[in-house]
Amino acid sequence: MKNQELAKIFQGMAQFLEMEGVAFKPYAYNRAALSLEALNEDVGDIYKKGGIKALLEIPGIGKAIADHIEEYLKTGKIKHYEDYKKKLPLKIDELLRVEGMGPRKVKMLYQKLGIKDLKDLEKAAKAHKIAPLFGFGETTEKNILQGLEFLKRDKGRFLLGQILPTANDVLEKLKNLKEVEEISLAGSVRRRKETIGDVDILAVSKKPAKIMDFFVNLEGVEKVWGKGGTKASVRMKEGFDIDLRVVPKESYGSALQYFTGNKDHNIITRKIAIEKGLKLSEYGLFRGKKMIASKTEEDVYKAIGLPYIEPEMRENEGEIEAALKGKLPKIIGYKDIKGDLHCHSNWDGGEDSIEDMAKAAIDLGYEYIGISDHTKFLRIENGLNEKQLLKEHEAIGKLNSKFKIQNSKFRILHGCETNILNDGSVDIKDEVLEKLDYVIAGVHSSLKMPKKEMTQRVVKAMENPNIDIISHPTGRLIGKRDEYQLDFDKILEVAKKTGTILEINSSPYRLDLNSFYIRRAKEAGVKMIINTDSHQKEQLNLMEYGIAQARRGWAERNDIVNTLPVEGLLKHFK
Ligand code: DGT
Ligand code: CA
Ligand code: CA
């Protein structure tokens, strides 16, 4: 298929034309590129069957571009494009990744300073060669250096947990403006991806200028990368960027669908629209020139013959195929969790008392909380020994009677988080484990064992008739530490056989299991539990990150045991 190759060339053409300051044409080339990306049939076949005339039938393809396609199909090249590449031999894509760099700036820097790539750019900026150029100045040079720094650090991505609170805060402030009619997060933040490049926000308003002014002057905005009539981009002091776009009410649904992404999901939805004789873009869903069904996302999906697809599933991981077959799972909801079973108290050096943790859980509307303090092997975490665990058990019993007297159905369950030692045994005697409501076991030491040994170690723990839950099963820390070496198929097989539950740890640093493992666990029929691993009561709020990850892994309510009331939950423990 030559479609993708041609799409890429046309995108490149658009960039070159923009660099030259040509009006309108870049837009036409971009449109052609999008259209080719989404095309099901090979453009080569189309040409073979119907020649130029058939190419002109493709949406977004006019005479000039059709000629280019013909030339490419015949010669493997487009002369116009090759000439541009010779004239401007630079790494445009790379340079455009630097915040604040546009095609015109890229061209100027090449012509005046011979800057071809990021390395050249950094050298020139550091030598203060950019500031004196006409149209650049000190600020732009500083921006470029900052943009370069950002690209280097973590490849410019942030943890969802570092971003979502601020994103929601900005969203709320904008929502309160009377000029804002509708507003939503979009992009990867709305899809709740575990790491985020930048935050996208989409709003509807008849007075976009007011919103733009308000947005770029928000507290916490460190820098304004750009501000236009309906589009602005800022850097927050936390170091990440927010893009805001304002669209008219009638295209809100298609714009939200477009800007939520991801890109691959969009390419397929656009293809499906084309098959139905429609055109889907950020501007609307069109039949010919007539806009149909663009107000809400539901309308847009419905008009192209699909049910609504939850944003967390829009990754082109088979959701569209499932939707077409009517086999989209009904994924777990954010309000479906009835309690949190991985919580630490001040008994193991956590921040809050068991009672305060319980009260916080009640405030969240939970029916139960499980206290699972560390055990003795983890000395730095003040791990409890057998004697202390039994004492804690008594204390929890007393608290539970107190709830009963208050005629509350809330219940504190007592567990612990034992350590899986190198040989697969745990650091607490079975006769004590038996007395608890449930037991969690996790790997906290010797993380670098070879795969076979590590797998055997966890398998042995799962075979222990007292161990109910494996905490953070793969051990990764996002962007910091890789997973342990594990044969995950074997883990699933033994989890299923022994009825061991795998944890989805909600900590934004862990999100472990991740969405891919969650999907495999679900397919294997292995039960999971979403826990926060809270060491203080405020962390109970992290549950939404675990739920988001579960939704990204297509988990349904049935797959997650802490959606059950306490009696049902207890049945899942060995
Ligand atoms: P990020 O920011 O890297 O975490 O990921 P996203 O998904 O938020 O990506 P972003 O901010 O570049 O763009 C937001 C959405 O806009 C993206 O999810 C889909 C849509 N979008 C952006 N560029 C394209 C494109 O070239 N083609 C299509 N079909 N959609 C795009
Ligand atoms: Ca984004
Ligand atoms: Ca963006």
XYZ file of C-alpha atoms and ligand atoms in Angstrom:
607
model
C 0.000 0.000 0.000
C 1.387 3.350 -1.031
C -1.254 5.251 0.945
C 0.812 5.849 4.092
C 3.979 6.723 2.122
C 2.082 9.288 0.111
C 0.367 10.661 3.205
C 3.744 11.239 4.758
C 5.083 12.965 1.660
C 2.058 15.266 1.497
C 2.463 16.125 5.161
C 6.075 16.990 4.350
C 4.942 19.064 1.389
C 2.586 20.974 3.649
C 5.480 21.748 5.968
C 7.693 22.945 3.133
C 4.917 25.111 1.725
C 4.313 26.585 5.151
C 8.014 27.353 5.439
C 7.773 29.236 2.171
C 4.819 31.177 3.483
C 2.485 29.884 0.783
C -1.170 30.448 1.646
C -3.908 27.748 1.563
C -1.823 25.090 -0.179
C -0.421 23.582 3.060
C -3.975 23.020 4.186
C -4.821 21.188 0.954
C -1.798 18.909 1.288
C -2.615 18.153 4.918
C -6.154 17.306 3.968
C -4.959 14.989 1.246
C -2.599 13.319 3.722
C -5.401 12.713 6.228
C -7.638 11.373 3.505
C -4.999 8.920 2.273
C -4.241 7.779 5.832
C -7.846 6.793 6.259
C -8.324 5.188 2.869
C -9.023 1.451 2.913
C -8.309 0.742 -0.729
C -4.787 0.952 -2.090
C -4.434 4.211 -3.969
C -2.358 2.279 -6.534
C -5.311 -0.041 -7.253
C -7.660 2.904 -7.523
C -5.369 4.494 -10.085
C -4.965 1.253 -12.041
C -8.718 0.826 -12.296
C -9.782 4.370 -13.056
C -6.742 6.571 -13.677
C -6.622 10.210 -12.623
C -10.377 10.414 -12.765
C -10.722 7.803 -10.035
C -8.095 9.564 -7.904
C -10.174 12.750 -8.096
C -13.062 10.843 -6.504
C -11.052 10.421 -3.289
C -12.133 13.072 -0.778
C -9.574 15.846 -0.401
C -7.735 15.042 -3.640
C -7.702 17.783 -6.280
C -6.038 17.959 -9.685
C -2.541 19.002 -8.564
C -2.371 16.326 -5.892
C -3.800 13.655 -8.177
C -1.004 14.467 -10.630
C 1.528 14.073 -7.832
C 0.063 10.674 -6.955
C 0.297 9.586 -10.575
C 3.902 10.736 -10.738
C 4.739 8.860 -7.550
C 3.074 5.673 -8.726
C 4.929 5.827 -12.033
C 8.385 6.985 -10.908
C 8.529 6.328 -7.166
C 9.217 10.022 -6.600
C 7.589 13.422 -6.639
C 9.948 15.918 -8.199
C 8.443 18.934 -6.479
C 9.032 17.264 -3.103
C 12.560 16.108 -3.972
C 13.442 19.675 -4.993
C 12.236 20.959 -1.646
C 14.262 18.343 0.181
C 17.374 19.444 -1.683
C 16.665 23.092 -1.056
C 15.940 22.582 2.657
C 17.911 19.504 3.781
C 16.975 19.491 7.472
C 15.294 17.364 10.079
C 12.042 19.274 10.095
C 10.008 16.857 12.205
C 12.652 16.872 14.884
C 12.957 20.658 14.926
C 9.205 21.159 15.023
C 9.016 19.077 18.193
C 10.625 21.960 20.086
C 7.828 24.012 21.622
C 7.467 27.391 19.978
C 9.214 26.386 16.740
C 7.080 26.729 13.620
C 7.964 26.026 9.968
C 8.828 29.675 9.271
C 11.248 29.809 12.202
C 12.827 26.529 11.166
C 13.478 27.898 7.694
C 14.939 31.192 8.947
C 17.287 29.389 11.315
C 18.477 27.175 8.486
C 19.049 30.061 6.107
C 20.760 32.368 8.597
C 22.615 29.887 10.795
C 22.584 26.613 8.880
C 20.666 24.849 11.667
C 19.668 21.398 10.455
C 18.820 19.430 13.560
C 18.372 19.592 17.328
C 22.100 19.491 17.982
C 22.713 22.512 15.754
C 19.820 24.288 17.382
C 21.130 23.746 20.880
C 24.632 24.859 19.947
C 23.355 28.069 18.343
C 21.022 28.903 21.227
C 23.735 28.331 23.812
C 26.117 30.549 21.840
C 23.407 33.289 21.808
C 23.332 33.363 18.033
C 19.563 33.159 17.807
C 18.512 36.161 19.886
C 20.015 38.796 17.539
C 18.124 37.448 14.512
C 15.230 39.539 13.264
C 11.981 38.206 14.679
C 13.593 36.073 17.365
C 14.975 37.913 20.426
C 16.056 36.913 23.930
C 12.745 35.368 24.934
C 12.518 33.113 21.918
C 16.057 31.943 22.445
C 15.312 31.151 26.069
C 12.129 29.374 24.999
C 14.076 27.269 22.561
C 16.574 26.247 25.225
C 13.775 25.377 27.614
C 11.954 23.457 24.920
C 15.117 21.479 24.220
C 15.612 20.698 27.916
C 12.062 19.457 28.105
C 12.497 17.149 25.127
C 15.459 15.550 26.849
C 13.857 15.051 30.232
C 11.725 11.870 30.326
C 11.242 12.368 26.630
C 8.877 15.108 27.717
C 6.206 12.885 29.258
C 4.604 13.212 32.685
C 2.783 10.764 34.918
C -0.987 11.089 34.725
C -1.007 11.516 38.507
C 1.282 14.544 38.251
C -1.013 16.188 35.741
C -4.632 15.305 36.299
C -5.198 17.387 39.467
C -3.943 20.571 37.771
C -5.773 19.740 34.550
C -9.021 19.311 36.476
C -8.392 22.509 38.349
C -7.907 24.509 35.146
C -10.963 22.793 33.689
C -13.079 23.855 36.681
C -11.910 27.463 36.470
C -12.774 27.631 32.788
C -16.102 25.918 33.386
C -17.053 28.705 35.778
C -16.775 31.343 33.048
C -20.191 32.349 31.821
C -18.879 32.409 28.264
C -18.103 28.675 28.380
C -21.057 26.587 27.180
C -19.409 23.161 27.152
C -15.957 22.009 28.144
C -14.031 18.776 28.446
C -10.559 17.382 28.760
C -9.459 15.701 25.542
C -6.334 13.882 24.312
C -4.416 11.376 26.377
C -5.577 12.920 29.670
C -9.166 12.112 28.807
C -8.115 8.621 27.769
C -6.328 8.412 31.151
C -3.109 7.213 29.628
C -0.493 6.452 32.281
C 1.868 9.088 30.909
C 0.913 12.352 29.232
C 2.677 14.493 26.653
C 0.472 17.538 27.015
C -3.006 18.356 28.275
C -5.725 19.100 25.745
C -8.891 20.987 26.614
C -11.798 21.629 24.295
C -14.499 24.207 24.905
C -17.589 25.593 23.206
C -18.242 29.298 23.240
C -19.566 32.163 21.195
C -16.966 34.459 22.744
C -13.649 32.620 22.432
C -11.536 35.777 22.873
C -12.671 36.147 26.495
C -11.756 32.550 27.219
C -8.349 32.856 25.579
C -7.522 35.936 27.678
C -8.635 34.239 30.859
C -6.724 31.060 30.033
C -3.329 32.610 29.293
C -3.593 34.709 32.454
C -4.467 31.838 34.763
C -2.485 31.455 37.942
C 0.188 28.839 37.356
C 0.767 29.741 33.721
C 4.469 30.266 33.324
C 4.700 30.969 29.647
C 2.427 31.481 26.676
C 3.608 29.545 23.626
C 0.912 30.956 21.427
C -2.476 32.643 21.554
C -4.850 32.944 18.649
C -8.552 33.554 18.246
C -9.687 30.048 19.138
C -6.490 28.282 20.130
C -3.886 28.851 22.810
C -1.039 26.911 24.288
C 0.672 27.523 27.624
C 3.379 26.049 29.818
C 2.349 25.527 33.439
C 4.845 26.087 36.240
C 4.829 22.320 36.889
C 6.543 22.043 33.511
C 3.840 20.649 31.276
C 1.802 22.309 28.534
C -1.914 22.808 28.101
C -3.559 23.304 24.711
C -6.964 24.928 24.690
C -9.230 25.027 21.670
C -12.628 26.628 21.302
C -15.065 25.293 18.711
C -18.633 26.177 17.750
C -21.400 24.268 19.480
C -22.509 22.415 16.369
C -19.147 20.670 15.909
C -18.396 19.961 19.575
C -19.025 16.214 19.262
C -16.807 15.664 16.260
C -14.117 17.975 17.641
C -14.136 16.138 20.971
C -13.962 12.818 19.165
C -11.070 14.073 17.064
C -9.057 15.658 19.865
C -9.586 12.779 22.257
C -7.839 10.429 19.853
C -5.807 8.498 19.852
C -4.647 9.155 16.358
C -4.916 5.523 15.248
C -8.433 5.244 16.612
C -9.314 8.384 14.661
C -7.869 7.066 11.437
C -10.181 4.065 11.650
C -13.293 6.013 12.571
C -12.604 8.281 9.630
C -12.242 5.278 7.336
C -15.549 3.889 8.510
C -17.162 7.254 7.817
C -15.706 7.278 4.312
C -17.110 3.795 3.681
C -20.514 5.192 4.535
C -20.049 8.069 2.106
C -19.393 10.498 4.959
C -16.505 12.680 5.948
C -15.429 12.892 9.569
C -13.024 15.540 10.828
C -12.592 17.880 13.761
C -15.014 20.235 11.996
C -17.876 17.797 11.766
C -19.380 14.724 10.215
C -20.420 15.619 6.683
C -22.456 14.092 3.916
C -21.323 16.161 0.962
C -21.474 19.716 2.254
C -24.148 18.977 4.809
C -23.115 18.570 8.423
C -24.902 15.681 10.077
C -24.687 14.559 13.706
C -21.713 16.492 15.052
C -23.069 17.900 18.305
C -22.203 15.041 20.629
C -19.759 12.171 20.446
C -22.634 9.726 20.855
C -24.240 11.183 17.724
C -21.001 10.919 15.792
C -20.383 7.287 16.710
C -24.011 6.422 16.064
C -24.006 8.044 12.636
C -21.077 5.902 11.551
C -22.777 2.788 12.906
C -20.900 2.387 16.174
C -21.936 2.410 19.804
C -20.299 5.006 22.053
C -16.755 3.935 22.883
C -15.372 4.958 26.272
C -12.327 7.289 25.929
C -10.145 4.903 27.971
C -10.636 2.271 25.270
C -9.801 4.459 22.278
C -6.326 3.144 21.510
C -6.953 1.093 18.374
C -6.424 -2.055 20.398
C -9.394 -3.858 18.881
C -12.149 -1.666 20.341
C -13.559 -0.744 16.952
C -13.678 -4.359 15.773
C -15.395 -5.280 19.055
C -17.829 -2.379 18.654
C -18.680 -3.425 15.087
C -19.482 -6.925 16.321
C -21.542 -5.583 19.222
C -19.005 -7.140 21.581
C -17.761 -4.047 23.361
C -17.462 -4.913 27.058
C -19.337 -2.833 29.594
C -16.273 -1.696 31.494
C -16.160 -1.017 35.223
C -17.413 2.427 36.296
C -15.674 4.958 38.509
C -18.329 4.477 41.219
C -18.340 0.678 41.260
C -15.699 0.144 43.951
C -17.026 -0.724 47.408
C -13.802 -0.768 49.421
C -10.025 -0.595 49.414
C -7.997 -3.534 50.694
C -4.412 -2.383 50.477
C -4.122 0.284 53.156
C -1.384 0.917 55.676
C -2.017 2.411 59.125
C 0.197 4.022 61.742
C 0.834 0.526 63.085
C 3.529 0.119 60.419
C 4.575 3.742 60.386
C 1.845 4.979 58.059
C 0.406 8.421 58.691
C -3.054 7.706 60.105
C -4.726 5.507 62.715
C -6.879 2.573 61.667
C -9.934 4.447 62.878
C -9.097 7.553 60.824
C -8.470 5.430 57.744
C -11.861 3.778 58.302
C -13.604 7.121 58.702
C -12.039 8.375 55.490
C -13.270 5.224 53.731
C -16.785 5.845 55.069
C -16.617 9.396 53.739
C -15.830 7.963 50.317
C -19.010 5.916 50.517
C -17.189 2.601 50.913
C -18.721 -0.399 52.666
C -15.406 -1.715 53.945
C -11.703 -1.042 54.226
C -8.920 -3.577 54.604
C -5.913 -2.760 56.739
C -2.826 -4.485 55.364
C 0.264 -3.280 57.178
C 3.743 -4.397 56.213
C 5.214 -7.416 57.969
C 8.484 -7.952 59.768
C 10.901 -8.632 56.901
C 10.517 -4.986 55.854
C 12.210 -3.428 58.828
C 12.524 0.026 57.296
C 8.725 0.040 56.964
C 8.296 -0.998 60.612
C 6.868 -4.330 59.478
C 4.748 -6.091 62.113
C 5.669 -9.460 63.600
C 3.207 -12.237 64.510
C 2.574 -10.885 67.980
C 1.884 -7.354 66.750
C -0.424 -8.661 64.026
C -2.511 -10.524 66.619
C -2.695 -7.378 68.719
C -3.773 -5.384 65.688
C -6.411 -8.039 65.012
C -7.863 -7.469 68.451
C -7.855 -3.700 67.994
C -9.722 -4.016 64.700
C -12.248 -6.338 66.328
C -12.980 -3.644 68.873
C -13.380 -0.965 66.235
C -15.799 -3.195 64.339
C -17.970 -3.643 67.423
C -18.013 0.116 67.769
C -19.419 0.393 64.225
C -22.028 -2.211 65.107
C -23.118 -0.269 68.159
C -23.469 2.788 65.926
C -25.680 0.587 63.756
C -23.388 0.984 60.795
C -22.766 -1.806 58.316
C -19.280 -0.554 57.621
C -16.620 -3.108 58.306
C -12.851 -3.074 58.749
C -11.216 -6.194 57.377
C -7.880 -7.246 58.715
C -5.116 -8.374 56.409
C -1.424 -7.733 56.036
C 1.075 -7.311 53.229
C 3.576 -10.088 53.663
C 6.871 -10.313 51.823
C 7.553 -13.078 49.344
C 11.046 -14.237 50.269
C 13.507 -15.591 47.731
C 12.293 -19.166 48.109
C 8.613 -18.216 47.731
C 7.763 -18.525 51.409
C 6.471 -15.498 53.321
C 7.695 -13.888 56.500
C 4.688 -14.637 58.748
C 3.711 -18.019 60.190
C 0.696 -19.742 58.698
C -1.130 -20.082 62.026
C -1.249 -16.291 62.274
C -2.111 -15.738 58.611
C -5.056 -18.110 59.064
C -6.599 -15.819 61.666
C -6.747 -12.797 59.356
C -9.580 -11.998 56.949
C -7.197 -12.040 53.997
C -3.515 -11.932 53.168
C -1.616 -9.936 50.557
C 1.840 -11.013 49.452
C 4.288 -8.973 47.427
C 7.857 -9.064 46.187
C 9.853 -6.316 47.912
C 13.407 -7.647 47.725
C 15.838 -9.374 45.330
C 14.027 -7.801 42.393
C 16.574 -8.856 39.827
C 16.155 -12.620 40.015
C 16.290 -14.524 36.727
C 12.935 -15.174 35.096
C 12.617 -18.839 35.972
C 13.417 -18.330 39.641
C 11.272 -15.219 39.971
C 8.296 -16.960 38.371
C 8.735 -19.978 40.641
C 9.002 -17.665 43.649
C 5.645 -15.996 42.941
C 4.013 -19.284 41.907
C 4.943 -20.791 45.239
C 3.404 -17.833 47.082
C 0.164 -18.228 45.090
C 0.055 -21.902 46.008
C 0.067 -20.948 49.696
C -3.514 -21.596 50.900
C -3.397 -18.458 53.052
C -2.355 -16.001 50.399
C -5.261 -14.340 48.623
C -3.813 -11.378 46.755
C -0.509 -10.635 45.003
C 0.282 -6.919 45.320
C 1.789 -4.892 42.432
C 2.438 -8.150 40.546
C 5.037 -6.955 38.019
C 6.950 -4.513 40.227
C 7.508 -1.768 37.703
C 7.870 1.893 38.629
C 6.829 3.956 35.607
C 9.815 5.625 33.966
C 12.097 4.441 36.771
C 12.212 0.708 37.167
C 11.368 -2.116 34.815
C 9.171 -5.053 35.700
C 10.645 -8.104 37.354
C 11.375 -10.954 34.992
C 8.184 -13.024 35.107
C 6.542 -15.626 32.919
C 3.177 -13.933 33.022
C 1.308 -16.762 31.293
C 2.470 -19.091 34.032
C 1.414 -16.549 36.687
C -2.063 -16.373 35.134
C -2.357 -20.136 34.914
C -1.492 -20.615 38.590
C -3.576 -17.636 39.716
C -6.588 -19.183 37.985
C -5.927 -22.647 39.387
C -5.371 -21.466 42.968
C -7.984 -18.693 42.967
C -5.349 -16.064 43.740
C -6.352 -12.485 43.021
C -3.976 -10.125 41.201
C -3.831 -6.525 42.352
C -4.217 -3.465 40.193
C -2.178 -1.045 42.278
C -3.531 2.512 41.805
C -0.392 4.404 42.726
C 0.336 6.684 39.731
C 3.984 5.600 40.017
C 3.070 1.935 39.702
C -0.240 1.273 37.900
C 0.588 -2.379 38.236
C -0.944 -4.494 36.678
C -0.889 -2.246 33.626
C -3.672 -2.240 31.035
C -2.098 -4.939 28.848
C -1.725 -7.393 31.708
C -5.215 -6.548 32.923
C -6.626 -7.552 29.561
C -4.702 -10.793 29.596
C -5.816 -11.551 33.150
C -9.419 -10.878 32.229
C -9.160 -13.139 29.183
C -7.636 -15.854 31.364
C -10.528 -15.560 33.815
C -8.273 -14.403 36.647
C -9.897 -12.133 39.242
C -8.379 -8.776 40.089
C -8.723 -6.210 42.875
C -8.121 -2.459 42.602
C -6.261 -1.093 45.637
C -4.559 2.179 46.459
C -1.665 1.044 48.690
C -2.438 4.131 50.813
C 0.028 5.141 53.489
C -2.201 8.054 54.532
C -5.905 8.673 54.255
C -5.670 11.229 51.450
C -4.182 8.551 49.220
C -7.462 6.644 49.267
C -8.411 9.083 46.502
C -5.888 7.487 44.163
C -8.466 4.772 43.460
C -9.556 6.564 40.286
C -6.151 5.928 38.695
C -6.463 2.201 39.296
C -10.012 2.206 37.960
C -8.836 4.122 34.886
C -6.149 1.508 34.283
C -8.729 -1.265 34.715
C -10.985 0.464 32.170
C -8.049 0.751 29.773
C -7.607 -2.996 30.239
C -11.300 -3.572 29.377
C -12.051 -4.960 32.857
C -15.707 -5.358 33.721
C -17.299 -5.199 37.154
C -17.249 -8.975 37.391
C -13.505 -9.120 36.929
C -12.844 -6.925 39.974
C -13.651 -8.448 43.369
C -13.874 -5.212 45.354
C -16.955 -4.200 43.405
C -18.744 -6.785 45.566
C -20.382 -6.222 48.933
C -18.369 -7.648 51.806
C -20.041 -11.092 51.900
C -19.388 -11.653 48.208
C -15.835 -10.368 48.518
C -15.014 -12.734 51.382
C -16.094 -15.695 49.249
C -13.194 -14.936 46.903
C -10.629 -15.409 49.645
C -9.149 -18.833 50.165
P 0.076 13.004 24.322
O -0.230 14.449 24.391
O 1.335 12.691 23.629
O 0.014 12.320 25.649
O -1.056 12.271 23.429
P -2.392 12.862 22.809
O -3.176 11.693 22.355
O -3.056 13.782 23.766
O -1.879 13.623 21.522
P -1.872 15.167 21.101
O -1.901 16.070 22.272
O -0.738 15.308 20.168
O -3.191 15.331 20.234
C -4.472 15.251 20.828
C -5.371 14.453 19.946
O -5.561 15.095 18.696
C -4.854 13.075 19.570
O -5.099 12.109 20.561
C -5.608 12.804 18.306
C -5.708 14.151 17.660
N -4.634 14.301 16.672
C -3.503 15.012 16.802
N -2.750 14.939 15.687
C -3.415 14.141 14.828
C -3.160 13.675 13.487
O -2.148 13.957 12.877
N -4.102 12.864 12.918
C -5.244 12.511 13.592
N -6.107 11.716 13.003
N -5.503 12.933 14.834
C -4.615 13.735 15.445
Ca -2.110 15.667 24.558
Ca -1.829 18.602 22.376
